[in-house]
Amino acid sequence: MKVLLLKDPKDKDSGPDPYIKELGSYSLEATLIPVLSFEFTSLGSLFEKLSHPECYGGLVFTSPRALEAIKICLKEKNKNEAWSKSLKQMWNIKPTYVVGKTTASLVEEIGLIPQGEKAGNAEKLAEYICSREKPNSSALLFPCGALKREVLPTVLRGKGIPLESLTVYQTTQHPDLQESLSSYFSQQGIPASVAFFSPSGVKFCLQHIRKLSGDLINQVKFAAIGPSTAEALQGAGIAVSCTAGSPTPQDLAAAIHTALQPHSCSE
């Protein structure tokens, strides 16, 4: 059976995509179609804030893209030196809160120590932060995307924990998306399952998938990587067959495998 994964491929140089590999272990044939393009913004302002760890209580990352923004800053020799010589050590005295393993590993790549990565989504991370931070302490710096959900800021605000958000990337539709989807459906037919990896992915892809599937859309099992993506699908009138227990290849593959079993009830 075929599964369509609406996500960017893993870095080219790091072997096969773990989602394709994991689904393959259930004899499911998965294909990736990149959905999103990212444009980085405010990088000068980001490094200016990173240059003053004394002004903040720590860092919060809920997306790998925010770390990519920092990595772009660190490509400049003078910034990299400042980071390596003193800034990294100063930030490491403070907590760096993250959602998920991917973001955690990127945090480690820039020399910081992640906390809370087992929190699979922003809601759980917010609870974790609230259990560790005192109200009215120094603000946590939160580099994020323009489309960030308000869950984490709202929960922290409610507990009196200050958070300073800085938009460091914009999300747009991948230029080849429509063409890639059309050629997949014409060559492979309608997949048994389609997996979405973000609310933005739902926004950009769903209309095309509805059109390409026609009346057969009801046969497709729709999968979500997490609760915010599942919510976006439900909000668009799609019945979600399964949501990954945590945002990992293992959990998503297991959920899709179960949803594709005969007589599987939707959650």
Tab-separated table of N, CA and C in Angstrom, residues 131-242:
chain	number	residue	atom	x	y	z
A	131	SER	N	6.478	24.189	35.120
A	131	SER	CA	6.872	23.436	36.324
A	131	SER	C	8.283	23.819	36.779
A	132	ARG	N	9.035	24.517	35.921
A	132	ARG	CA	10.436	24.810	36.240
A	132	ARG	C	10.757	26.296	36.397
A	133	GLU	N	9.921	27.153	35.816
A	133	GLU	CA	10.209	28.597	35.844
A	133	GLU	C	9.356	29.311	36.899
A	134	LYS	N	9.913	30.362	37.471
A	134	LYS	CA	9.145	31.154	38.450
A	134	LYS	C	8.486	32.333	37.725
A	135	PRO	N	7.302	32.734	38.193
A	135	PRO	CA	6.652	33.902	37.576
A	135	PRO	C	7.519	35.154	37.734
A	136	ASN	N	7.379	36.044	36.761
A	136	ASN	CA	8.054	37.366	36.784
A	136	ASN	C	9.578	37.283	36.835
A	137	SER	N	10.145	36.184	36.329
A	137	SER	CA	11.610	36.107	36.223
A	137	SER	C	12.008	36.731	34.880
A	138	SER	N	13.279	36.631	34.493
A	138	SER	CA	13.711	37.186	33.202
A	138	SER	C	12.988	36.463	32.070
A	139	ALA	N	12.731	37.195	30.977
A	139	ALA	CA	11.988	36.626	29.849
A	139	ALA	C	12.772	35.496	29.182
A	140	LEU	N	12.035	34.521	28.669
A	140	LEU	CA	12.631	33.469	27.840
A	140	LEU	C	12.597	33.971	26.395
A	141	LEU	N	13.683	33.796	25.656
A	141	LEU	CA	13.739	34.232	24.258
A	141	LEU	C	13.211	33.103	23.365
A	142	PHE	N	12.249	33.431	22.508
A	142	PHE	CA	11.549	32.428	21.699
A	142	PHE	C	11.634	32.788	20.212
A	143	PRO	N	12.733	32.372	19.516
A	143	PRO	CA	12.789	32.584	18.063
A	143	PRO	C	11.789	31.633	17.402
A	144	CYS	N	10.925	32.158	16.513
A	144	CYS	CA	9.840	31.323	15.989
A	144	CYS	C	9.445	31.754	14.582
A	145	GLY	N	8.474	31.047	14.024
A	145	GLY	CA	7.966	31.364	12.696
A	145	GLY	C	6.785	32.314	12.773
A	146	ALA	N	6.485	32.944	11.642
A	146	ALA	CA	5.376	33.898	11.605
A	146	ALA	C	4.037	33.211	11.867
A	147	LEU	N	3.960	31.896	11.574
A	147	LEU	CA	2.695	31.177	11.733
A	147	LEU	C	2.597	30.415	13.046
A	148	LYS	N	3.421	30.781	14.019
A	148	LYS	CA	3.410	30.024	15.282
A	148	LYS	C	2.011	30.040	15.908
A	149	ARG	N	1.672	28.937	16.558
A	149	ARG	CA	0.410	28.890	17.285
A	149	ARG	C	0.584	29.621	18.612
A	150	GLU	N	-0.522	30.069	19.182
A	150	GLU	CA	-0.444	30.892	20.385
A	150	GLU	C	-0.493	30.075	21.674
A	151	VAL	N	-0.494	28.742	21.548
A	151	VAL	CA	-0.656	27.889	22.738
A	151	VAL	C	0.413	28.178	23.785
A	152	LEU	N	1.676	28.090	23.381
A	152	LEU	CA	2.779	28.236	24.347
A	152	LEU	C	2.802	29.647	24.970
A	153	PRO	N	2.769	30.719	24.149
A	153	PRO	CA	2.737	32.065	24.751
A	153	PRO	C	1.553	32.270	25.700
A	154	THR	N	0.378	31.731	25.324
A	154	THR	CA	-0.830	31.932	26.144
A	154	THR	C	-0.698	31.243	27.496
A	155	VAL	N	-0.225	29.991	27.476
A	155	VAL	CA	-0.086	29.239	28.740
A	155	VAL	C	0.930	29.927	29.647
A	156	LEU	N	2.076	30.331	29.082
A	156	LEU	CA	3.111	30.973	29.909
A	156	LEU	C	2.615	32.313	30.460
A	157	ARG	N	1.906	33.070	29.612
A	157	ARG	CA	1.375	34.369	30.059
A	157	ARG	C	0.433	34.166	31.237
A	158	GLY	N	-0.403	33.124	31.127
A	158	GLY	CA	-1.357	32.819	32.196
A	158	GLY	C	-0.680	32.526	33.522
A	159	LYS	N	0.548	32.012	33.471
A	159	LYS	CA	1.292	31.677	34.695
A	159	LYS	C	2.267	32.792	35.091
A	160	GLY	N	2.233	33.901	34.343
A	160	GLY	CA	3.112	35.038	34.677
A	160	GLY	C	4.560	34.817	34.289
A	161	ILE	N	4.814	33.874	33.352
A	161	ILE	CA	6.196	33.624	32.908
A	161	ILE	C	6.439	34.407	31.624
A	162	PRO	N	7.342	35.403	31.646
A	162	PRO	CA	7.523	36.252	30.459
A	162	PRO	C	8.239	35.528	29.316
A	163	LEU	N	7.739	35.783	28.095
A	163	LEU	CA	8.283	35.165	26.885
A	163	LEU	C	8.446	36.264	25.842
A	164	GLU	N	9.625	36.338	25.242
A	164	GLU	CA	9.847	37.343	24.186
A	164	GLU	C	9.959	36.615	22.848
A	165	SER	N	8.902	36.734	22.022
A	165	SER	CA	8.899	36.071	20.711
A	165	SER	C	9.618	36.947	19.687
A	166	LEU	N	10.366	36.298	18.796
A	166	LEU	CA	10.995	37.010	17.680
A	166	LEU	C	10.787	36.164	16.423
A	167	THR	N	10.091	36.737	15.436
A	167	THR	CA	9.847	36.005	14.188
A	167	THR	C	11.125	35.966	13.364
A	168	VAL	N	11.626	34.743	13.107
A	168	VAL	CA	12.883	34.620	12.356
A	168	VAL	C	12.695	33.894	11.016
A	169	TYR	N	11.463	33.421	10.733
A	169	TYR	CA	11.219	32.872	9.399
A	169	TYR	C	9.744	32.972	9.025
A	170	GLN	N	9.520	33.069	7.715
A	170	GLN	CA	8.171	33.082	7.148
A	170	GLN	C	7.979	31.757	6.413
A	171	THR	N	6.785	31.225	6.457
A	171	THR	CA	6.480	29.967	5.768
A	171	THR	C	5.659	30.247	4.523
A	172	THR	N	6.103	29.722	3.372
A	172	THR	CA	5.348	29.885	2.131
A	172	THR	C	5.199	28.517	1.464
A	173	GLN	N	4.349	28.462	0.450
A	173	GLN	CA	4.144	27.195	-0.268
A	173	GLN	C	5.360	26.884	-1.137
A	174	HIS	N	5.761	25.622	-1.155
A	174	HIS	CA	6.871	25.188	-2.012
A	174	HIS	C	6.483	25.442	-3.476
A	175	PRO	N	7.398	26.043	-4.264
A	175	PRO	CA	7.036	26.405	-5.644
A	175	PRO	C	6.595	25.225	-6.517
A	176	ASP	N	7.082	24.003	-6.223
A	176	ASP	CA	6.744	22.844	-7.074
A	176	ASP	C	5.587	22.009	-6.533
A	177	LEU	N	4.946	22.478	-5.470
A	177	LEU	CA	3.969	21.626	-4.773
A	177	LEU	C	2.857	21.102	-5.677
A	178	GLN	N	2.184	22.006	-6.362
A	178	GLN	CA	1.023	21.598	-7.161
A	178	GLN	C	1.419	20.590	-8.249
A	179	GLU	N	2.529	20.877	-8.908
A	179	GLU	CA	3.030	19.996	-9.971
A	179	GLU	C	3.419	18.617	-9.407
A	180	SER	N	4.101	18.617	-8.256
A	180	SER	CA	4.523	17.348	-7.629
A	180	SER	C	3.317	16.487	-7.247
A	181	LEU	N	2.289	17.126	-6.684
A	181	LEU	CA	1.092	16.384	-6.294
A	181	LEU	C	0.387	15.804	-7.515
A	182	SER	N	0.246	16.619	-8.574
A	182	SER	CA	-0.436	16.153	-9.792
A	182	SER	C	0.286	14.964	-10.393
A	183	SER	N	1.630	15.042	-10.457
A	183	SER	CA	2.361	13.946	-11.091
A	183	SER	C	2.324	12.688	-10.205
A	184	TYR	N	2.323	12.853	-8.878
A	184	TYR	CA	2.210	11.685	-7.982
A	184	TYR	C	0.878	10.967	-8.228
A	185	PHE	N	-0.218	11.722	-8.225
A	185	PHE	CA	-1.545	11.106	-8.386
A	185	PHE	C	-1.710	10.474	-9.771
A	186	SER	N	-1.128	11.102	-10.803
A	186	SER	CA	-1.294	10.528	-12.146
A	186	SER	C	-0.430	9.275	-12.311
A	187	GLN	N	0.739	9.230	-11.653
A	187	GLN	CA	1.625	8.066	-11.801
A	187	GLN	C	1.319	6.945	-10.804
A	188	GLN	N	1.033	7.324	-9.554
A	188	GLN	CA	0.890	6.313	-8.491
A	188	GLN	C	-0.572	6.009	-8.150
A	189	GLY	N	-1.484	6.884	-8.563
A	189	GLY	CA	-2.887	6.711	-8.182
A	189	GLY	C	-3.146	7.314	-6.801
A	190	ILE	N	-4.307	6.999	-6.253
A	190	ILE	CA	-4.691	7.583	-4.958
A	190	ILE	C	-4.063	6.747	-3.849
A	191	PRO	N	-3.292	7.372	-2.940
A	191	PRO	CA	-2.620	6.610	-1.878
A	191	PRO	C	-3.616	6.081	-0.840
A	192	ALA	N	-3.193	5.025	-0.137
A	192	ALA	CA	-4.036	4.466	0.936
A	192	ALA	C	-4.097	5.438	2.114
A	193	SER	N	-2.974	6.165	2.314
A	193	SER	CA	-2.917	7.111	3.437
A	193	SER	C	-2.127	8.349	3.031
A	194	VAL	N	-2.538	9.490	3.565
A	194	VAL	CA	-1.806	10.750	3.365
A	194	VAL	C	-1.473	11.304	4.744
A	195	ALA	N	-0.174	11.585	4.972
A	195	ALA	CA	0.255	12.102	6.285
A	195	ALA	C	0.626	13.579	6.174
A	196	PHE	N	0.065	14.371	7.081
A	196	PHE	CA	0.354	15.809	7.159
A	196	PHE	C	1.276	16.071	8.357
A	197	PHE	N	2.180	17.039	8.171
A	197	PHE	CA	3.203	17.296	9.194
A	197	PHE	C	3.112	18.689	9.825
A	198	SER	N	2.157	19.498	9.401
A	198	SER	CA	2.001	20.830	10.010
A	198	SER	C	0.668	21.427	9.581
A	199	PRO	N	0.142	22.370	10.384
A	199	PRO	CA	-1.072	23.078	9.961
A	199	PRO	C	-0.859	23.815	8.632
A	200	SER	N	0.358	24.325	8.392
A	200	SER	CA	0.644	25.008	7.115
A	200	SER	C	0.510	24.040	5.954
A	201	GLY	N	0.951	22.795	6.177
A	201	GLY	CA	0.828	21.769	5.140
A	201	GLY	C	-0.628	21.525	4.769
A	202	VAL	N	-1.498	21.533	5.791
A	202	VAL	CA	-2.939	21.363	5.552
A	202	VAL	C	-3.434	22.523	4.697
A	203	LYS	N	-3.027	23.715	5.084
A	203	LYS	CA	-3.469	24.934	4.389
A	203	LYS	C	-3.071	24.906	2.904
A	204	PHE	N	-1.834	24.481	2.630
A	204	PHE	CA	-1.327	24.545	1.258
A	204	PHE	C	-1.708	23.338	0.394
A	205	CYS	N	-1.932	22.157	0.995
A	205	CYS	CA	-2.105	20.923	0.201
A	205	CYS	C	-3.524	20.419	0.061
A	206	LEU	N	-4.333	20.653	1.077
A	206	LEU	CA	-5.602	19.934	1.144
A	206	LEU	C	-6.489	20.183	-0.072
A	207	GLN	N	-6.546	21.436	-0.525
A	207	GLN	CA	-7.409	21.746	-1.674
A	207	GLN	C	-6.998	20.923	-2.897
A	208	HIS	N	-5.671	20.772	-3.114
A	208	HIS	CA	-5.180	20.012	-4.274
A	208	HIS	C	-5.521	18.527	-4.115
A	209	ILE	N	-5.363	18.004	-2.893
A	209	ILE	CA	-5.616	16.583	-2.658
A	209	ILE	C	-7.103	16.263	-2.833
A	210	ARG	N	-7.949	17.178	-2.389
A	210	ARG	CA	-9.407	16.996	-2.581
A	210	ARG	C	-9.729	16.898	-4.075
A	211	LYS	N	-9.140	17.812	-4.838
A	211	LYS	CA	-9.401	17.880	-6.279
A	211	LYS	C	-8.898	16.609	-6.985
A	212	LEU	N	-7.676	16.193	-6.619
A	212	LEU	CA	-7.059	15.042	-7.287
A	212	LEU	C	-7.707	13.718	-6.888
A	213	SER	N	-8.262	13.648	-5.683
A	213	SER	CA	-8.874	12.393	-5.204
A	213	SER	C	-10.327	12.258	-5.643
A	214	GLY	N	-10.988	13.390	-5.820
A	214	GLY	CA	-12.406	13.363	-6.201
A	214	GLY	C	-13.247	12.617	-5.184
A	215	ASP	N	-14.177	11.790	-5.686
A	215	ASP	CA	-15.099	11.053	-4.792
A	215	ASP	C	-14.387	9.996	-3.955
A	216	LEU	N	-13.175	9.624	-4.372
A	216	LEU	CA	-12.464	8.552	-3.653
A	216	LEU	C	-11.754	9.057	-2.395
A	217	ILE	N	-11.894	10.343	-2.094
A	217	ILE	CA	-11.193	10.914	-0.919
A	217	ILE	C	-11.611	10.208	0.379
A	218	ASN	N	-12.851	9.698	0.410
A	218	ASN	CA	-13.339	9.034	1.629
A	218	ASN	C	-12.637	7.714	1.909
A	219	GLN	N	-11.950	7.179	0.902
A	219	GLN	CA	-11.211	5.924	1.103
A	219	GLN	C	-9.817	6.167	1.687
A	220	VAL	N	-9.372	7.420	1.633
A	220	VAL	CA	-8.004	7.744	2.085
A	220	VAL	C	-7.983	7.888	3.608
A	221	LYS	N	-6.980	7.257	4.232
A	221	LYS	CA	-6.800	7.428	5.680
A	221	LYS	C	-5.876	8.623	5.896
A	222	PHE	N	-6.377	9.642	6.577
A	222	PHE	CA	-5.575	10.844	6.818
A	222	PHE	C	-4.880	10.741	8.176
A	223	ALA	N	-3.566	10.985	8.157
A	223	ALA	CA	-2.747	10.884	9.371
A	223	ALA	C	-2.157	12.247	9.708
A	224	ALA	N	-1.966	12.495	11.012
A	224	ALA	CA	-1.375	13.761	11.464
A	224	ALA	C	-0.190	13.477	12.373
A	225	ILE	N	0.832	14.305	12.283
A	225	ILE	CA	2.050	14.132	13.095
A	225	ILE	C	1.812	14.518	14.558
A	226	GLY	N	0.800	15.364	14.805
A	226	GLY	CA	0.545	15.808	16.181
A	226	GLY	C	-0.808	16.481	16.294
A	227	PRO	N	-1.161	16.922	17.505
A	227	PRO	CA	-2.512	17.446	17.744
A	227	PRO	C	-2.851	18.725	16.971
A	228	SER	N	-1.874	19.626	16.784
A	228	SER	CA	-2.214	20.878	16.088
A	228	SER	C	-2.510	20.612	14.613
A	229	THR	N	-1.798	19.641	14.019
A	229	THR	CA	-2.045	19.269	12.623
A	229	THR	C	-3.393	18.548	12.500
A	230	ALA	N	-3.684	17.668	13.472
A	230	ALA	CA	-4.975	16.963	13.474
A	230	ALA	C	-6.131	17.962	13.579
A	231	GLU	N	-5.934	18.963	14.423
A	231	GLU	CA	-6.942	20.019	14.616
A	231	GLU	C	-7.199	20.773	13.315
A	232	ALA	N	-6.100	21.090	12.587
A	232	ALA	CA	-6.225	21.815	11.315
A	232	ALA	C	-6.990	20.980	10.284
A	233	LEU	N	-6.725	19.663	10.251
A	233	LEU	CA	-7.444	18.778	9.330
A	233	LEU	C	-8.928	18.711	9.687
A	234	GLN	N	-9.210	18.544	10.992
A	234	GLN	CA	-10.612	18.472	11.432
A	234	GLN	C	-11.336	19.786	11.133
A	235	GLY	N	-10.625	20.885	11.333
A	235	GLY	CA	-11.198	22.209	11.059
A	235	GLY	C	-11.548	22.383	9.589
A	236	ALA	N	-10.826	21.631	8.720
A	236	ALA	CA	-11.089	21.700	7.275
A	236	ALA	C	-12.097	20.627	6.837
A	237	GLY	N	-12.689	19.931	7.825
A	237	GLY	CA	-13.727	18.959	7.523
A	237	GLY	C	-13.219	17.577	7.152
A	238	ILE	N	-11.981	17.265	7.524
A	238	ILE	CA	-11.396	15.951	7.216
A	238	ILE	C	-11.443	15.065	8.461
A	239	ALA	N	-11.882	13.822	8.282
A	239	ALA	CA	-11.854	12.855	9.393
A	239	ALA	C	-10.424	12.341	9.533
A	240	VAL	N	-9.838	12.519	10.718
A	240	VAL	CA	-8.451	12.097	10.957
A	240	VAL	C	-8.454	10.646	11.431
A	241	SER	N	-7.798	9.766	10.654
A	241	SER	CA	-7.784	8.336	11.003
A	241	SER	C	-6.823	8.044	12.138
A	242	CYS	N	-5.707	8.817	12.195
A	242	CYS	CA	-4.749	8.576	13.285
A	242	CYS	C	-3.846	9.785	13.490
